[in-house]
Coordinates of C-alpha atoms (C1' of nucleotides) in Angstrom, one line a residue:
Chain A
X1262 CA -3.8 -22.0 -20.0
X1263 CA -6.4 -19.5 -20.6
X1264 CA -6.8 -17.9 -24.6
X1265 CA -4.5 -15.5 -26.2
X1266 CA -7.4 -12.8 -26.1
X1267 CA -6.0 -9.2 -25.9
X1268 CA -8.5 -9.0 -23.1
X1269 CA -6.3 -12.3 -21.3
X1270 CA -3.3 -10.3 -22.1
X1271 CA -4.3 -6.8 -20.7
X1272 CA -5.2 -9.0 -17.4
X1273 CA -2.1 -10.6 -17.0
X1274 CA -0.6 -7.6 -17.3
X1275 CA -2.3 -5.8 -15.1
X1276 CA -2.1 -8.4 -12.8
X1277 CA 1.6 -8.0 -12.9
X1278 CA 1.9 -4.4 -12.6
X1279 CA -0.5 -4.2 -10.0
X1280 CA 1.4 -6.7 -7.6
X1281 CA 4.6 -4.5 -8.7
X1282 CA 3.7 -1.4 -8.6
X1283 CA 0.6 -1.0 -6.6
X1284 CA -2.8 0.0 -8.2
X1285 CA -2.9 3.2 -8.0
X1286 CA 0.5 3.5 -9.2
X1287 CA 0.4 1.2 -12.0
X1288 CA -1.2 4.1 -14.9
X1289 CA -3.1 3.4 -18.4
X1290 CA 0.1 4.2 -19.9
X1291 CA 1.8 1.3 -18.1
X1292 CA -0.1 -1.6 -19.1
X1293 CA -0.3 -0.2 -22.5
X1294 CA 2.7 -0.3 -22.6
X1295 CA 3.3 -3.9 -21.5
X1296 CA 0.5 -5.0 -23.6
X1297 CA 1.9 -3.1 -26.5
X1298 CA -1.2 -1.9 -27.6
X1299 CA -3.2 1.7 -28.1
X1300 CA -3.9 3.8 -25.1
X1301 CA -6.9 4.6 -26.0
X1302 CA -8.3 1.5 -26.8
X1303 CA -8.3 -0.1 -23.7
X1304 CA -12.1 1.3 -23.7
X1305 CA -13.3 -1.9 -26.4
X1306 CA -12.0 -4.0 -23.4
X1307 CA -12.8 -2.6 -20.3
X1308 CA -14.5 1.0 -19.4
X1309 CA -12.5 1.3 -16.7
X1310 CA -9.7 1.1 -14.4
X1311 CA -11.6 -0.4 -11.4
X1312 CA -13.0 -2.6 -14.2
X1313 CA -9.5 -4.3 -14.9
X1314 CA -9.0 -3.9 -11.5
X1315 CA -11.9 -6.3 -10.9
X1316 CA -11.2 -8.4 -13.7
X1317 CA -7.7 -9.1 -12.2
X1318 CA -9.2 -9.9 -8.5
X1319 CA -11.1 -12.4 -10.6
X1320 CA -8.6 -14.3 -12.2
X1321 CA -6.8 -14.7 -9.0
X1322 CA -9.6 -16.2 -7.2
X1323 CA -10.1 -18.6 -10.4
X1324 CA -6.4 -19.2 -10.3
X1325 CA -6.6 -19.5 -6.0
X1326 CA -9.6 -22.0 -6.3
X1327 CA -7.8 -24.1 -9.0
X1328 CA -4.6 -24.2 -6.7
X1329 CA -6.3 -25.4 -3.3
X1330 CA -8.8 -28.0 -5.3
X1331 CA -5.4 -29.5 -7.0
X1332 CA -4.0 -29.4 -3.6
X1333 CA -7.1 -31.8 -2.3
X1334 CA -6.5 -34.1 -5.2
X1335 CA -3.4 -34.5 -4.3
X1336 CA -2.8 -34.1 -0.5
X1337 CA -3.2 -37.5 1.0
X1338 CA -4.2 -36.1 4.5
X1339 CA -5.5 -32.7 5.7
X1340 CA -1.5 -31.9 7.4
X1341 CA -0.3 -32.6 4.2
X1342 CA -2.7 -29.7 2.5
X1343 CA -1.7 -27.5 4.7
X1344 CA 2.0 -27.8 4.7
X1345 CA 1.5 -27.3 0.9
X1346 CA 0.1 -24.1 1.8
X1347 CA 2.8 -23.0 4.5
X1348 CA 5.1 -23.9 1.4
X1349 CA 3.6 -21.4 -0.9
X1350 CA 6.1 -18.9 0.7
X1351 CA 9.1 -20.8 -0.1
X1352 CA 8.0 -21.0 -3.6
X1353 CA 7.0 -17.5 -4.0
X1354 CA 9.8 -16.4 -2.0
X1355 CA 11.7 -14.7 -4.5
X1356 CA 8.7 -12.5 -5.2
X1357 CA 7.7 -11.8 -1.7
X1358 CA 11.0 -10.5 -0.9
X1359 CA 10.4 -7.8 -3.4
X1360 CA 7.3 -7.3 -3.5
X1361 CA 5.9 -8.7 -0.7
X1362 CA 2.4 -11.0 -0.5
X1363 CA -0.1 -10.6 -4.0
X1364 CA -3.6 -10.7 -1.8
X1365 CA -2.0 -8.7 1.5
X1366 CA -0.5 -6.0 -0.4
X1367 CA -3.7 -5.1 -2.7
X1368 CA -6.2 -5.3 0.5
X1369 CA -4.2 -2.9 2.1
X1370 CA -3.7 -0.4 -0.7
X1371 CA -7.5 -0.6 -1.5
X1372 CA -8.3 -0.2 2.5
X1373 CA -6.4 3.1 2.2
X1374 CA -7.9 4.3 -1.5
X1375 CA -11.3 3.3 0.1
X1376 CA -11.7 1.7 -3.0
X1377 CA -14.8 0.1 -3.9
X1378 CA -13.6 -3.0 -5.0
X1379 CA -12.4 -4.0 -0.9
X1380 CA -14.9 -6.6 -0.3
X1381 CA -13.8 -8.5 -3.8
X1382 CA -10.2 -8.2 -2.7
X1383 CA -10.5 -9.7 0.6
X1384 CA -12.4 -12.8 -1.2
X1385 CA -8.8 -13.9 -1.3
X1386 CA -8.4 -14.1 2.0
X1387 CA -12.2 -15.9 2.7
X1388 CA -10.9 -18.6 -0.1
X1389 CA -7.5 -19.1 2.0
X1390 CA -9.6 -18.9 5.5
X1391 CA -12.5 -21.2 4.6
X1392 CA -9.8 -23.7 3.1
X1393 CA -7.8 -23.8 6.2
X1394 CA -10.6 -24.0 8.3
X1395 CA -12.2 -27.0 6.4
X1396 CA -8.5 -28.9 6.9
X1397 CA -8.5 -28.0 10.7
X1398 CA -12.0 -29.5 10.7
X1399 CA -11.0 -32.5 9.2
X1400 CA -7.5 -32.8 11.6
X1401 CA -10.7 -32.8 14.2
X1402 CA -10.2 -29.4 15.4
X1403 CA -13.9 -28.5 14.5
X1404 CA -14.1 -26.0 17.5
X1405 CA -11.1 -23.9 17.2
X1406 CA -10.6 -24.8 13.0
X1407 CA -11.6 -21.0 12.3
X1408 CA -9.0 -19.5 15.2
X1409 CA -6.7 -22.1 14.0
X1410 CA -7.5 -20.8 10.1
X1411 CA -6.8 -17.0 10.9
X1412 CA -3.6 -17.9 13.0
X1413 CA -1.8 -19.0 10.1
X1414 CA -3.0 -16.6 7.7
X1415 CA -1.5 -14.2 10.1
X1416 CA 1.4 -15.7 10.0
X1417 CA 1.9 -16.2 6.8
X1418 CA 1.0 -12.2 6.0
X1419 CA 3.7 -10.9 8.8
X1420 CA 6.4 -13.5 7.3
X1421 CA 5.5 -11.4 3.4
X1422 CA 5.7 -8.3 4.8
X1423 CA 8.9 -8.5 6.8
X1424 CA 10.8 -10.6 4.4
X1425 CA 9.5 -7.9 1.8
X1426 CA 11.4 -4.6 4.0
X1427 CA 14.8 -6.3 5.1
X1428 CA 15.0 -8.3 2.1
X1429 CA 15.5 -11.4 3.6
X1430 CA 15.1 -14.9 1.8
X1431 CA 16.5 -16.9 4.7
X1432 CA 13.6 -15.5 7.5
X1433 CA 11.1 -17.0 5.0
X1434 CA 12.9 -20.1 5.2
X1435 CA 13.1 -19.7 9.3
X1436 CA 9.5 -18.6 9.8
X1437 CA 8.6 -21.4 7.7
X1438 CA 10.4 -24.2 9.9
X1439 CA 8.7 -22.6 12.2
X1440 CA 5.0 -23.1 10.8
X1441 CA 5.4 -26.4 10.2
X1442 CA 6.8 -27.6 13.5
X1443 CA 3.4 -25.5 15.1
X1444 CA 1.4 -27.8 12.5
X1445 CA 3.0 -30.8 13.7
X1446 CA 3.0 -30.7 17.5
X1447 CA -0.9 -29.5 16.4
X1448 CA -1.1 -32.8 15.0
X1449 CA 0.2 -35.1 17.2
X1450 CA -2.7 -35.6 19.5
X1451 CA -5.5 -35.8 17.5
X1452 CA -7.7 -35.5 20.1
X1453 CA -9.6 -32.2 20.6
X1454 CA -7.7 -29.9 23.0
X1455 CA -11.0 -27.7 23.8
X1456 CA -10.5 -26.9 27.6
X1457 CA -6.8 -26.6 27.3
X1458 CA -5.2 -23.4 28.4
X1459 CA -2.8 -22.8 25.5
X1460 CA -5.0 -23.1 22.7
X1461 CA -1.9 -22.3 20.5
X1462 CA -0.9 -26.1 21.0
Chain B
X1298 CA 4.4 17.9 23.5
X1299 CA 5.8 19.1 20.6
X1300 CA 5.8 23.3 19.9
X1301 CA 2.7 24.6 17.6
X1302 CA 4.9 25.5 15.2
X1303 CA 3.2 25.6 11.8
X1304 CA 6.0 23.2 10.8
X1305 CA 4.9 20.8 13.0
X1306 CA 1.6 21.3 12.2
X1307 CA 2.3 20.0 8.7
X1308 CA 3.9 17.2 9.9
X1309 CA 1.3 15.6 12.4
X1310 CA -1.3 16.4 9.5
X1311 CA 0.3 14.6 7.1
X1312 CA 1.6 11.9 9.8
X1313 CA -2.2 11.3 10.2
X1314 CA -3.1 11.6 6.2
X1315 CA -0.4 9.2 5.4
X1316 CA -1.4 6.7 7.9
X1317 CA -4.6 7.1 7.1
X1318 CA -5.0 7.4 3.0
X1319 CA -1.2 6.0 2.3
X1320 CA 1.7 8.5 1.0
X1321 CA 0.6 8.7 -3.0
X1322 CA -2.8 9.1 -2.4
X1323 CA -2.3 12.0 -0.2
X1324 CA -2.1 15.2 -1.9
X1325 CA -0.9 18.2 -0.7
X1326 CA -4.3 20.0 -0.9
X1327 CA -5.2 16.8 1.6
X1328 CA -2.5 18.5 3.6
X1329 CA -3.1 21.9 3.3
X1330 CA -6.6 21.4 4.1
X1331 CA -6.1 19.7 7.0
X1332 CA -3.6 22.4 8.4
X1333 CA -5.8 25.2 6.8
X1334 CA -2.7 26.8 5.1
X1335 CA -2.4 28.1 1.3
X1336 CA -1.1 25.0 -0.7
X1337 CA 1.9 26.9 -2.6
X1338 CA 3.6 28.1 0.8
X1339 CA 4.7 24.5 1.6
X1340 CA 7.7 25.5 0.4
X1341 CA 8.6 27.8 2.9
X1342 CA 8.6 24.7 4.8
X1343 CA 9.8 21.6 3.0
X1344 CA 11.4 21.4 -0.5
X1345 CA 9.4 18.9 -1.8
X1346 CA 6.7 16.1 -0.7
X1347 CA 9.1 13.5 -0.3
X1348 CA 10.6 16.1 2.7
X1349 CA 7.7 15.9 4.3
X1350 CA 7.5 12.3 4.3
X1351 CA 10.8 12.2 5.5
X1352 CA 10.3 14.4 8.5
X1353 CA 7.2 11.7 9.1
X1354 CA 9.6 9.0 9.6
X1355 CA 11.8 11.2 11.7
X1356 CA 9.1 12.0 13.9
X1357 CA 7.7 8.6 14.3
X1358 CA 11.3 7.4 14.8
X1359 CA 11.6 9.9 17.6
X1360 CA 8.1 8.9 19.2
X1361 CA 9.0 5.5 19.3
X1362 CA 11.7 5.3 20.6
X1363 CA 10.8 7.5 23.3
X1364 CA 7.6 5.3 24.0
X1365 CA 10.6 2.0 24.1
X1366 CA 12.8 4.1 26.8
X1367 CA 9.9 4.5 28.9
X1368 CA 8.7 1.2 28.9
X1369 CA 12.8 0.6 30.0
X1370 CA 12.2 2.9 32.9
X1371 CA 8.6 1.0 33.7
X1372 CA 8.8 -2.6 32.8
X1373 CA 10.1 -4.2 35.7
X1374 CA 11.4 -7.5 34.4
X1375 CA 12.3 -7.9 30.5
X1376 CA 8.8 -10.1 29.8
X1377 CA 6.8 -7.0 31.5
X1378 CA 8.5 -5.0 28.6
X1379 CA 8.0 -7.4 25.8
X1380 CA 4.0 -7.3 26.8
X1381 CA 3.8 -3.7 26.8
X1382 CA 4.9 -3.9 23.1
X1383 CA 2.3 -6.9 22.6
X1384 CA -0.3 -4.9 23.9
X1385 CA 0.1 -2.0 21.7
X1386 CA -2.4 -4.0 19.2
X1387 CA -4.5 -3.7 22.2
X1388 CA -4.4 0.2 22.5
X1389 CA -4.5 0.8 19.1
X1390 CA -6.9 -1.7 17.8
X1391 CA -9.5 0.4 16.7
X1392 CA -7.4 1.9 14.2
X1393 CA -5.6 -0.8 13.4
X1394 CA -8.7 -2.3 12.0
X1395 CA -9.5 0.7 10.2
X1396 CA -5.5 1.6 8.4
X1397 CA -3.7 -1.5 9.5
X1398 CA -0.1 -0.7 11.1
X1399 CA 1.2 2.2 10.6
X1400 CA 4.3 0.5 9.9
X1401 CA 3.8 -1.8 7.9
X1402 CA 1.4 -0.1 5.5
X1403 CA 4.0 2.3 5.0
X1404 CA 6.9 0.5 4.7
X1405 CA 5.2 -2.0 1.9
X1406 CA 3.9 0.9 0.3
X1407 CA 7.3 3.0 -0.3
X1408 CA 8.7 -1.0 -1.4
X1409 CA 6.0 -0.6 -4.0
X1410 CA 6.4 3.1 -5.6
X1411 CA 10.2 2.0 -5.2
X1412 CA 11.0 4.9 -3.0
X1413 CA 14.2 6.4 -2.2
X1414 CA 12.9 6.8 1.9
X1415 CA 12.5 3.2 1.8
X1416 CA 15.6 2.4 4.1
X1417 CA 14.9 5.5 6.7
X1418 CA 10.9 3.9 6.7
X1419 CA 12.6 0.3 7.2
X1420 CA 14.5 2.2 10.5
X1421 CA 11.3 1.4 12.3
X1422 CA 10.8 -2.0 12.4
X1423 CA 14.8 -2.1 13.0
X1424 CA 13.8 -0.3 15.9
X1425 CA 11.3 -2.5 17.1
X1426 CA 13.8 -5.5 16.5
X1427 CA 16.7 -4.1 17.9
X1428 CA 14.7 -3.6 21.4
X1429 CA 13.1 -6.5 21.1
X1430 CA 16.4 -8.5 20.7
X1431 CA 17.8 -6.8 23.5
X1432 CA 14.5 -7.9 25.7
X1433 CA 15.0 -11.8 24.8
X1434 CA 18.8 -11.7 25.4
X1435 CA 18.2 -10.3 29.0
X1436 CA 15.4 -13.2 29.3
X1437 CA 18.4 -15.4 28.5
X1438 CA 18.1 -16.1 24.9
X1439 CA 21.0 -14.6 23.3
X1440 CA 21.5 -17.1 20.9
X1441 CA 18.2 -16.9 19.4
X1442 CA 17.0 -13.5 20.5
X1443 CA 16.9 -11.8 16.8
X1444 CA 15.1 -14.5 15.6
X1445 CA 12.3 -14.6 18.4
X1446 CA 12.3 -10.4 17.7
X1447 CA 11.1 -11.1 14.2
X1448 CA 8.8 -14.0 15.0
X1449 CA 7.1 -11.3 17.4
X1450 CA 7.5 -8.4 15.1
X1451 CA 5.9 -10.4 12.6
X1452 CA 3.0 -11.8 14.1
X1453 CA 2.1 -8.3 15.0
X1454 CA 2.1 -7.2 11.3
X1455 CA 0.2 -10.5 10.3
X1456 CA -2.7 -10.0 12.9
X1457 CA -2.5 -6.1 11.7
X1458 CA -3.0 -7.0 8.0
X1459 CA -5.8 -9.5 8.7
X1460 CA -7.7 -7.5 11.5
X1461 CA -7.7 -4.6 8.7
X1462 CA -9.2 -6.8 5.9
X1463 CA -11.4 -7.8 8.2
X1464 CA -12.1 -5.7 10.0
X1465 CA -12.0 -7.6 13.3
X1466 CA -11.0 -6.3 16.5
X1467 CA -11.7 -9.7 18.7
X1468 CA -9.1 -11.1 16.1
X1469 CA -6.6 -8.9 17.6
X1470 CA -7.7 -10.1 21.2
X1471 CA -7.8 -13.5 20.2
X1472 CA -3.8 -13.4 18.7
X1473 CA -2.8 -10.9 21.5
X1474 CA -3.4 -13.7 24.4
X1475 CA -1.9 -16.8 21.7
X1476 CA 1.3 -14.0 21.6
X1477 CA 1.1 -13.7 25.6
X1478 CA 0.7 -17.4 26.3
X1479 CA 4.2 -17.8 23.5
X1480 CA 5.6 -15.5 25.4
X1481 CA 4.9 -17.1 29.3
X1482 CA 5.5 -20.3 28.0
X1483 CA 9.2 -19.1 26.5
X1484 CA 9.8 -17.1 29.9
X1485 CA 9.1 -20.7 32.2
X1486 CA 12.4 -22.5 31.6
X1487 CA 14.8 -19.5 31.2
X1488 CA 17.6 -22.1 30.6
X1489 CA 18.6 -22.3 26.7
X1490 CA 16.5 -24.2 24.2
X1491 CA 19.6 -24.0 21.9
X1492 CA 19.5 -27.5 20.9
X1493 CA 15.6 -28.2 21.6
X1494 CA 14.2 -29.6 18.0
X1495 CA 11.2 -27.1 18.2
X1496 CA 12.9 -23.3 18.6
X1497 CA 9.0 -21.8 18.9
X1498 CA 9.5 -22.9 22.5
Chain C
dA1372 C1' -16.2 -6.3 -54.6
dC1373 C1' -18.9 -4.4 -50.8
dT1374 C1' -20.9 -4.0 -46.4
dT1375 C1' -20.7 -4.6 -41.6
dG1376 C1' -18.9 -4.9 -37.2
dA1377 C1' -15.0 -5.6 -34.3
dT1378 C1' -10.5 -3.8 -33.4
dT1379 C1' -7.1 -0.5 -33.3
dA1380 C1' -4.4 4.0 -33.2
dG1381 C1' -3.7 8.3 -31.6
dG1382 C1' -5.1 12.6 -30.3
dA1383 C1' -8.3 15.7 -27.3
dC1384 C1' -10.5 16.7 -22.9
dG1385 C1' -10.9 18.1 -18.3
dG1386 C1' -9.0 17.3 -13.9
dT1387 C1' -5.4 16.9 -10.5
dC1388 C1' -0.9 16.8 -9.2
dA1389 C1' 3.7 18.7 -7.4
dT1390 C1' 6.1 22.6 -8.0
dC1391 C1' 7.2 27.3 -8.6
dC1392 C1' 6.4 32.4 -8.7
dT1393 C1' 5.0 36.8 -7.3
dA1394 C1' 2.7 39.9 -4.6
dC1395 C1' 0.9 40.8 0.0
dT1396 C1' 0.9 40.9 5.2
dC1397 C1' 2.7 40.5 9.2
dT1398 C1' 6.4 40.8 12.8
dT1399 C1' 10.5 42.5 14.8
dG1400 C1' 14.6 45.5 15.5
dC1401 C1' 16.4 49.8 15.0
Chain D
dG451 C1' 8.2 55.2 11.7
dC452 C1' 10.6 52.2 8.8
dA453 C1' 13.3 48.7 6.8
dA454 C1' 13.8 43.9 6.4
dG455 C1' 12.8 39.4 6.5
dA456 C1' 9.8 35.7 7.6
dG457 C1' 5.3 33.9 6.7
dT458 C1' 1.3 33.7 3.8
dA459 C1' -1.9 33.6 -0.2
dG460 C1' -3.3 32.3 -4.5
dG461 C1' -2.6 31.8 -9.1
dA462 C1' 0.5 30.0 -13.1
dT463 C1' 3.0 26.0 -15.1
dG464 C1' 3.8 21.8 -17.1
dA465 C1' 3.3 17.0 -16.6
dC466 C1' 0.5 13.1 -16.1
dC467 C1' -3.8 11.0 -15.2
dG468 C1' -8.3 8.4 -16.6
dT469 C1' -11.5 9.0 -20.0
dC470 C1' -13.5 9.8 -24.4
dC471 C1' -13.8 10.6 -29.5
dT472 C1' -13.0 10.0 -34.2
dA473 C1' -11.0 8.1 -38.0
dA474 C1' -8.3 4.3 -39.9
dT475 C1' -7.8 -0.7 -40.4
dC476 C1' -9.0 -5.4 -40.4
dA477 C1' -11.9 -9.7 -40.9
dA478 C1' -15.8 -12.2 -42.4
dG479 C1' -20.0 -13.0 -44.7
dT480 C1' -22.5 -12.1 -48.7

DNA sequence: ACTTGATTAGGACGGTCATCCTACTCTTGC
DNA sequence: GCAAGAGTAGGATGACCGTCCTAATCAAGT
């Protein structure tokens, strides 16, 4: 994995808390604490808050990128990539019930701080979006791959944030079943389905 | 409406500022600004901030379901009602994309500071689902009516969350009409689909 | 051994926060 | 007219925050 820097492991940290706690929550004293290390030395590593804040966006797009390029190594066909998406919430699922989706939880606390680092956040959700929509392209859906892209990022985000305030595993598990028979009956006619009336297909 | 007591005042000012900045980030300066009232004579009205926030969810509790009994008195047919509730991303689109749902930012946020108002916040998607459920089991569905409840309630969130990152309002239109068509196309044969392999109907 | 630079610890700073306190100003009933 | 209580203002308090500063420690090259 990546070095045993005390930079690596304030990120980690961070990282951790952050998803937790929430950034605004999540004080000096906190990861300090985690990291075991000075207060007041955080400012050889970092001269700020929004600076770790930013570092920690970045390693989860590194991480995000390295994820969805193993996933097109080993995917045999575009449906498969995808389901291995839809499946990130069954793996994560634990996690999501407490503390709901990583990327959707930090957007919406930063939209509400106003906080500058927004447009870095929501790099996330372009890495998930352009992803989808190059699999939807390849399934032959090149006209509606975008529409297709955003529908099941939407999804996804609403199963996270449900599952997150009743607490509920099994809903995942539902929602999920659910995802993948829409990706399937998607599938089944390859051909384009441009001028049909449900483009939900 | 409600009376101009300066008690009410408070708590539509800091309904908005809650909504609008999230619950930590919201002092109450932000409050006392807003309702142009000396900061240390909160306490003639509320005990502490986390009353406030309380009386919040109280009001919005009252307020919605108020807004739900109406649409019982106006919808004609059960799907007439179910639309009026799809259509409230509609009528509040503009500041959905700005704050996201009001809902659901809250509720996610209170999971995250691990707040004791967590369950009373929670109340109002149990609202939602509760009505909702009722809706599909007069369509006919009464075996599956909780589970098509939260398949609606969370599409909303998920088109919420992603119209806020991204600030996209024809997002919202877009997912409205997909909702709309799931929900024509679920109202066509109102026999059971108990045993029918694909439950999205 | 000695210097040099990176790393660390821990306290100081100014600001903001929720909360509390006290004094002042209304209103209202007698 | 006055007493009493509710409502108001604004400052004090102590805790915590992000940030900064300084001195101590460590590692490595000479």
């Amino acid at each position: 994995m990546s070095e045993k820097t005390t930079h690596n492991h304030i990120v980690e940290a961070a990282d951790q808390l952050f998803y937790r706690q929430g950034y605004e929550h999540t004080s000096f004293s906190n990861i300090a604490d985690a990291v075991k290390i000075s207060r007041g030395n955080f400012y050889h590593h970092f001269k700020s808050k929004d600076e770790i804040l930013d570092a920690v966006i970045h390693v989860r797009l590194a991480n995000t990128r390295k994820m969805l390029d193993q996933w097109e190594i080993e995917g045999k066909t575009p449906e498969d990539r995808i389901l291995s998406f839809i499946h990130i919430l069954i793996g994560n699922r634990a996690k999501i019930k407490r503390y709901g989706c990583p990327v959707g939880t930090l957007c919406s606390e930063l939209a509400k701080l106003n906080h500058g680092s927004q447009a870095e956040a929501n790099k996330l959700f372009t890495l998930f979006r352009t992803w989808l929509c190059r699999q939807f392209i390849l399934l032959g859906r090149k006209t509606d791959a975008d529409e297709l892209a955003m529908h099941l990022l939407a999804r996804s985000q609403g199963v996270a944030t449900l599952a997150n305030a009743f607490h509920d595993e099994k809903f995942i598990k539902q929602e999920v079943k659910l995802m993948c028979d829409w990706l399937r009956s998607s599938t089944e006619s390859t051909a384009q389905a441009e001028h049909s009336s449900n483009p939900s297909l």
